[in-house]
PDB file of C-alpha atoms and ligand atoms in Angstrom:
ATOM      1  CA  MET A   1       0.000   0.000   0.000  1.00  0.00           C
ATOM      2  CA  SER A   2       1.387   3.396  -0.909  1.00  0.00           C
ATOM      3  CA  LYS A   3       1.730   6.160   1.652  1.00  0.00           C
ATOM      4  CA  PRO A   4      -1.551   7.856   2.673  1.00  0.00           C
ATOM      5  CA  ILE A   5      -3.528  10.231   0.453  1.00  0.00           C
ATOM      6  CA  TYR A   6      -4.392  13.443   2.318  1.00  0.00           C
ATOM      7  CA  ILE A   7      -7.853  14.884   1.642  1.00  0.00           C
ATOM      8  CA  LEU A   8      -7.962  18.362   3.186  1.00  0.00           C
ATOM      9  CA  ASN A   9     -11.029  20.590   3.461  1.00  0.00           C
ATOM     10  CA  GLY A  10     -11.158  24.293   4.286  1.00  0.00           C
ATOM     11  CA  PRO A  11     -13.486  26.665   6.093  1.00  0.00           C
ATOM     12  CA  ASN A  12     -17.241  26.142   6.395  1.00  0.00           C
ATOM     13  CA  LEU A  13     -17.126  22.714   4.750  1.00  0.00           C
ATOM     14  CA  ASN A  14     -17.955  21.214   8.140  1.00  0.00           C
ATOM     15  CA  ARG A  15     -21.448  22.655   7.431  1.00  0.00           C
ATOM     16  CA  LEU A  16     -21.801  20.742   4.174  1.00  0.00           C
ATOM     17  CA  GLY A  17     -25.339  19.369   3.804  1.00  0.00           C
ATOM     18  CA  THR A  18     -27.067  22.408   5.301  1.00  0.00           C
ATOM     19  CA  ARG A  19     -24.809  25.191   3.959  1.00  0.00           C
ATOM     20  CA  GLU A  20     -26.280  26.827   0.811  1.00  0.00           C
ATOM     21  CA  PRO A  21     -27.644  23.460  -0.463  1.00  0.00           C
ATOM     22  CA  GLU A  22     -28.590  25.098  -3.785  1.00  0.00           C
ATOM     23  CA  ILE A  23     -24.806  25.504  -4.422  1.00  0.00           C
ATOM     24  CA  TYR A  24     -23.190  22.702  -2.372  1.00  0.00           C
ATOM     25  CA  GLY A  25     -25.948  20.067  -2.226  1.00  0.00           C
ATOM     26  CA  ARG A  26     -27.284  18.109   0.756  1.00  0.00           C
ATOM     27  CA  THR A  27     -24.506  15.530   1.147  1.00  0.00           C
ATOM     28  CA  THR A  28     -22.701  15.925   4.481  1.00  0.00           C
ATOM     29  CA  LEU A  29     -18.901  15.963   4.881  1.00  0.00           C
ATOM     30  CA  ALA A  30     -19.080  12.634   6.732  1.00  0.00           C
ATOM     31  CA  GLU A  31     -20.885  11.150   3.712  1.00  0.00           C
ATOM     32  CA  VAL A  32     -18.229  12.636   1.409  1.00  0.00           C
ATOM     33  CA  GLU A  33     -15.536  10.979   3.532  1.00  0.00           C
ATOM     34  CA  ALA A  34     -17.332   7.631   3.224  1.00  0.00           C
ATOM     35  CA  MET A  35     -17.553   8.071  -0.566  1.00  0.00           C
ATOM     36  CA  CYS A  36     -13.795   8.714  -0.723  1.00  0.00           C
ATOM     37  CA  ARG A  37     -12.955   5.636   1.356  1.00  0.00           C
ATOM     38  CA  ALA A  38     -15.319   3.489  -0.729  1.00  0.00           C
ATOM     39  CA  ALA A  39     -13.548   4.715  -3.903  1.00  0.00           C
ATOM     40  CA  ALA A  40     -10.205   3.331  -2.649  1.00  0.00           C
ATOM     41  CA  PRO A  41     -10.767   0.604  -0.020  1.00  0.00           C
ATOM     42  CA  GLU A  42      -7.149  -0.602  -0.334  1.00  0.00           C
ATOM     43  CA  GLN A  43      -5.664   2.874   0.113  1.00  0.00           C
ATOM     44  CA  GLU A  44      -4.924   4.680   3.413  1.00  0.00           C
ATOM     45  CA  ILE A  45      -6.774   8.008   3.372  1.00  0.00           C
ATOM     46  CA  ILE A  46      -6.334  10.861   5.873  1.00  0.00           C
ATOM     47  CA  PHE A  47      -9.484  12.984   5.657  1.00  0.00           C
ATOM     48  CA  ARG A  48      -9.593  16.281   7.579  1.00  0.00           C
ATOM     49  CA  GLN A  49     -11.433  19.624   7.732  1.00  0.00           C
ATOM     50  CA  SER A  50     -10.537  22.889   9.481  1.00  0.00           C
ATOM     51  CA  ASN A  51     -11.705  26.467   9.651  1.00  0.00           C
ATOM     52  CA  ARG A  52      -8.130  27.431  10.687  1.00  0.00           C
ATOM     53  CA  GLU A  53      -5.560  28.325   8.024  1.00  0.00           C
ATOM     54  CA  TYR A  54      -2.543  27.348  10.189  1.00  0.00           C
ATOM     55  CA  GLU A  55      -3.996  23.893  10.789  1.00  0.00           C
ATOM     56  CA  ILE A  56      -4.325  23.223   7.049  1.00  0.00           C
ATOM     57  CA  ILE A  57      -0.702  24.345   6.593  1.00  0.00           C
ATOM     58  CA  ASP A  58       0.401  21.978   9.381  1.00  0.00           C
ATOM     59  CA  TRP A  59      -1.403  19.099   7.631  1.00  0.00           C
ATOM     60  CA  ILE A  60       0.273  19.950   4.313  1.00  0.00           C
ATOM     61  CA  HIS A  61       3.642  19.822   6.128  1.00  0.00           C
ATOM     62  CA  GLU A  62       2.660  16.432   7.574  1.00  0.00           C
ATOM     63  CA  ALA A  63       1.786  15.234   4.060  1.00  0.00           C
ATOM     64  CA  ILE A  64       5.192  16.455   2.781  1.00  0.00           C
ATOM     65  CA  ASP A  65       6.813  14.066   5.293  1.00  0.00           C
ATOM     66  CA  ARG A  66       4.524  11.059   4.989  1.00  0.00           C
ATOM     67  CA  GLY A  67       1.957  11.435   2.195  1.00  0.00           C
ATOM     68  CA  SER A  68       1.784  10.233  -1.417  1.00  0.00           C
ATOM     69  CA  GLY A  69      -0.786  12.746  -2.722  1.00  0.00           C
ATOM     70  CA  ILE A  70      -2.943  15.702  -1.663  1.00  0.00           C
ATOM     71  CA  ILE A  71      -6.563  16.362  -2.641  1.00  0.00           C
ATOM     72  CA  ILE A  72      -7.471  19.818  -1.285  1.00  0.00           C
ATOM     73  CA  ASN A  73     -10.678  21.848  -1.227  1.00  0.00           C
ATOM     74  CA  PRO A  74      -9.271  25.034   0.315  1.00  0.00           C
ATOM     75  CA  ALA A  75     -12.756  26.627   0.140  1.00  0.00           C
ATOM     76  CA  ALA A  76     -12.479  30.401   0.694  1.00  0.00           C
ATOM     77  CA  PHE A  77      -8.743  30.154   1.429  1.00  0.00           C
ATOM     78  CA  THR A  78      -8.388  29.346  -2.302  1.00  0.00           C
ATOM     79  CA  PHE A  79      -8.694  33.036  -3.076  1.00  0.00           C
ATOM     80  CA  THR A  80      -6.849  34.489  -0.050  1.00  0.00           C
ATOM     81  CA  SER A  81      -4.041  32.223   1.145  1.00  0.00           C
ATOM     82  CA  MET A  82      -0.507  32.659  -0.206  1.00  0.00           C
ATOM     83  CA  ALA A  83       0.567  30.716   2.892  1.00  0.00           C
ATOM     84  CA  ILE A  84      -1.304  27.596   1.735  1.00  0.00           C
ATOM     85  CA  MET A  85       0.086  28.128  -1.777  1.00  0.00           C
ATOM     86  CA  ASP A  86       3.644  28.318  -0.383  1.00  0.00           C
ATOM     87  CA  ALA A  87       3.107  25.165   1.689  1.00  0.00           C
ATOM     88  CA  LEU A  88       1.801  23.245  -1.325  1.00  0.00           C
ATOM     89  CA  LYS A  89       4.850  24.330  -3.352  1.00  0.00           C
ATOM     90  CA  MET A  90       6.969  22.137  -1.053  1.00  0.00           C
ATOM     91  CA  PHE A  91       4.881  18.990  -1.662  1.00  0.00           C
ATOM     92  CA  PRO A  92       6.762  16.592  -4.020  1.00  0.00           C
ATOM     93  CA  GLY A  93       3.751  14.492  -5.058  1.00  0.00           C
ATOM     94  CA  PRO A  94       0.568  15.064  -7.111  1.00  0.00           C
ATOM     95  CA  ILE A  95      -1.929  17.710  -5.927  1.00  0.00           C
ATOM     96  CA  ILE A  96      -5.577  17.875  -6.980  1.00  0.00           C
ATOM     97  CA  GLU A  97      -7.419  21.146  -6.243  1.00  0.00           C
ATOM     98  CA  LEU A  98     -11.131  20.393  -5.798  1.00  0.00           C
ATOM     99  CA  HIS A  99     -14.235  22.596  -5.664  1.00  0.00           C
ATOM    100  CA  ILE A 100     -17.789  21.296  -5.323  1.00  0.00           C
ATOM    101  CA  SER A 101     -19.109  24.252  -7.338  1.00  0.00           C
ATOM    102  CA  ASN A 102     -17.780  25.556 -10.654  1.00  0.00           C
ATOM    103  CA  ILE A 103     -15.944  28.582  -9.232  1.00  0.00           C
ATOM    104  CA  HIS A 104     -15.370  29.976 -12.726  1.00  0.00           C
ATOM    105  CA  ARG A 105     -19.124  30.318 -13.244  1.00  0.00           C
ATOM    106  CA  ARG A 106     -19.563  32.265 -10.008  1.00  0.00           C
ATOM    107  CA  GLU A 107     -18.849  35.860  -9.015  1.00  0.00           C
ATOM    108  CA  PRO A 108     -15.408  37.232 -10.058  1.00  0.00           C
ATOM    109  CA  ILE A 109     -14.074  36.960  -6.477  1.00  0.00           C
ATOM    110  CA  TYR A 110     -14.122  33.182  -7.014  1.00  0.00           C
ATOM    111  CA  HIS A 111     -12.069  33.262 -10.221  1.00  0.00           C
ATOM    112  CA  LYS A 112      -8.443  33.771  -9.101  1.00  0.00           C
ATOM    113  CA  SER A 113      -7.110  30.697  -7.252  1.00  0.00           C
ATOM    114  CA  TYR A 114      -3.748  30.789  -5.468  1.00  0.00           C
ATOM    115  CA  VAL A 115      -3.705  26.994  -5.618  1.00  0.00           C
ATOM    116  CA  SER A 116      -4.321  26.291  -9.316  1.00  0.00           C
ATOM    117  CA  PRO A 117      -0.786  27.352 -10.450  1.00  0.00           C
ATOM    118  CA  ILE A 118       0.641  24.732  -8.037  1.00  0.00           C
ATOM    119  CA  ALA A 119      -1.891  21.958  -8.577  1.00  0.00           C
ATOM    120  CA  THR A 120      -1.342  18.967 -10.893  1.00  0.00           C
ATOM    121  CA  ALA A 121      -5.055  19.077 -11.726  1.00  0.00           C
ATOM    122  CA  VAL A 122      -8.227  21.015 -10.840  1.00  0.00           C
ATOM    123  CA  ILE A 123     -11.751  19.574 -10.443  1.00  0.00           C
ATOM    124  CA  ALA A 124     -14.653  22.030 -10.122  1.00  0.00           C
ATOM    125  CA  GLY A 125     -18.408  21.789 -10.579  1.00  0.00           C
ATOM    126  CA  LEU A 126     -18.956  18.033 -10.249  1.00  0.00           C
ATOM    127  CA  GLY A 127     -20.660  18.502  -6.874  1.00  0.00           C
ATOM    128  CA  THR A 128     -19.584  16.239  -4.009  1.00  0.00           C
ATOM    129  CA  LYS A 129     -19.147  13.425  -6.561  1.00  0.00           C
ATOM    130  CA  GLY A 130     -15.955  15.250  -7.468  1.00  0.00           C
ATOM    131  CA  TYR A 131     -14.331  13.811  -4.327  1.00  0.00           C
ATOM    132  CA  PRO A 132     -14.438  10.068  -5.191  1.00  0.00           C
ATOM    133  CA  PHE A 133     -13.616  11.084  -8.777  1.00  0.00           C
ATOM    134  CA  ALA A 134     -10.497  12.865  -7.465  1.00  0.00           C
ATOM    135  CA  VAL A 135      -9.552   9.813  -5.375  1.00  0.00           C
ATOM    136  CA  LYS A 136      -9.640   7.553  -8.446  1.00  0.00           C
ATOM    137  CA  ALA A 137      -7.567  10.070 -10.414  1.00  0.00           C
ATOM    138  CA  MET A 138      -5.086  10.357  -7.540  1.00  0.00           C
ATOM    139  CA  LEU A 139      -4.607   6.563  -7.413  1.00  0.00           C
ATOM    140  CA  THR A 140      -3.612   6.653 -11.092  1.00  0.00           C
ATOM    141  CA  MET A 141      -1.265   9.612 -10.550  1.00  0.00           C
ATOM    142  CA  ILE A 142       0.409   7.865  -7.592  1.00  0.00           C
ATOM    143  CA  SER A 143       0.890   4.576  -9.424  1.00  0.00           C
ATOM    144  CA  LYS A 144       2.374   6.463 -12.410  1.00  0.00           C
ATOM    145  CA  ALA A 145       4.710   8.361 -10.043  1.00  0.00           C
ATOM    146  CA  ASN A 146       5.721   5.098  -8.339  1.00  0.00           C
ATOM    147  CA  ALA A 147       6.376   3.486 -11.743  1.00  0.00           C
ATOM    148  CA  ARG A 148       8.648   6.431 -12.655  1.00  0.00           C
ATOM    149  CA  HIS A 149      10.503   6.231  -9.310  1.00  0.00           C
ATOM    150  CA  PRO A 150      10.351   2.570  -8.165  1.00  0.00           C
TER     151      PRO A 150
HETATM  152  C1  LIG B 201     -16.229  26.027  -1.332  1.00  0.00           C
HETATM  153  C2  LIG B 201     -16.263  27.240  -0.688  1.00  0.00           C
HETATM  154  O1  LIG B 201     -16.408  27.322   0.602  1.00  0.00           O
HETATM  155  C3  LIG B 201     -16.169  28.491  -1.406  1.00  0.00           C
HETATM  156  O2  LIG B 201     -15.499  29.486  -0.654  1.00  0.00           O
HETATM  157  C4  LIG B 201     -15.452  28.263  -2.683  1.00  0.00           C
HETATM  158  C5  LIG B 201     -15.832  25.896  -2.712  1.00  0.00           C
HETATM  159  C6  LIG B 201     -16.039  27.116  -3.465  1.00  0.00           C
HETATM  160  C7  LIG B 201     -16.485  24.722  -3.370  1.00  0.00           C
HETATM  161  O3  LIG B 201     -17.159  24.878  -4.410  1.00  0.00           O
HETATM  162  O4  LIG B 201     -16.284  23.587  -2.882  1.00  0.00           O
HETATM  163  O5  LIG B 201     -15.433  29.257  -3.363  1.00  0.00           O
END
């Protein structure tokens, strides 16, 4: 089994399911976590959420030391945090930036991501189904990376 995949979630995503359901749907974060684990039953997954920027940075540092890939929904920090961008720059493995909504179809404040220039790939607008989709994609990225560097 490869090293764990980190799935990190930013501010307000702990309210998923009741938060603006017309944009984010009614699936809870716990249900999203279950969908991710079901998408990769053989793979260790570390699934976390925080409303604190420093905590997300600490988890990225942890992933630098012991993770194989990062799937991150930075939520509002996407558009504000150079600190998260700088932390992700140090991560040697694949990074998937994920948004439940299509941020590019929303108000202009949601258009400039600090994470996209660092990310290997970006998923936006698939709803919460984007999470298990990202997990499957990450498994492929990790196995390709492992094949390149056995
Ligand atoms: C979630 C948020 O909280 C917003 O701040 C982002 C993102 C969009 C999402 O679509 O998952 O802009």
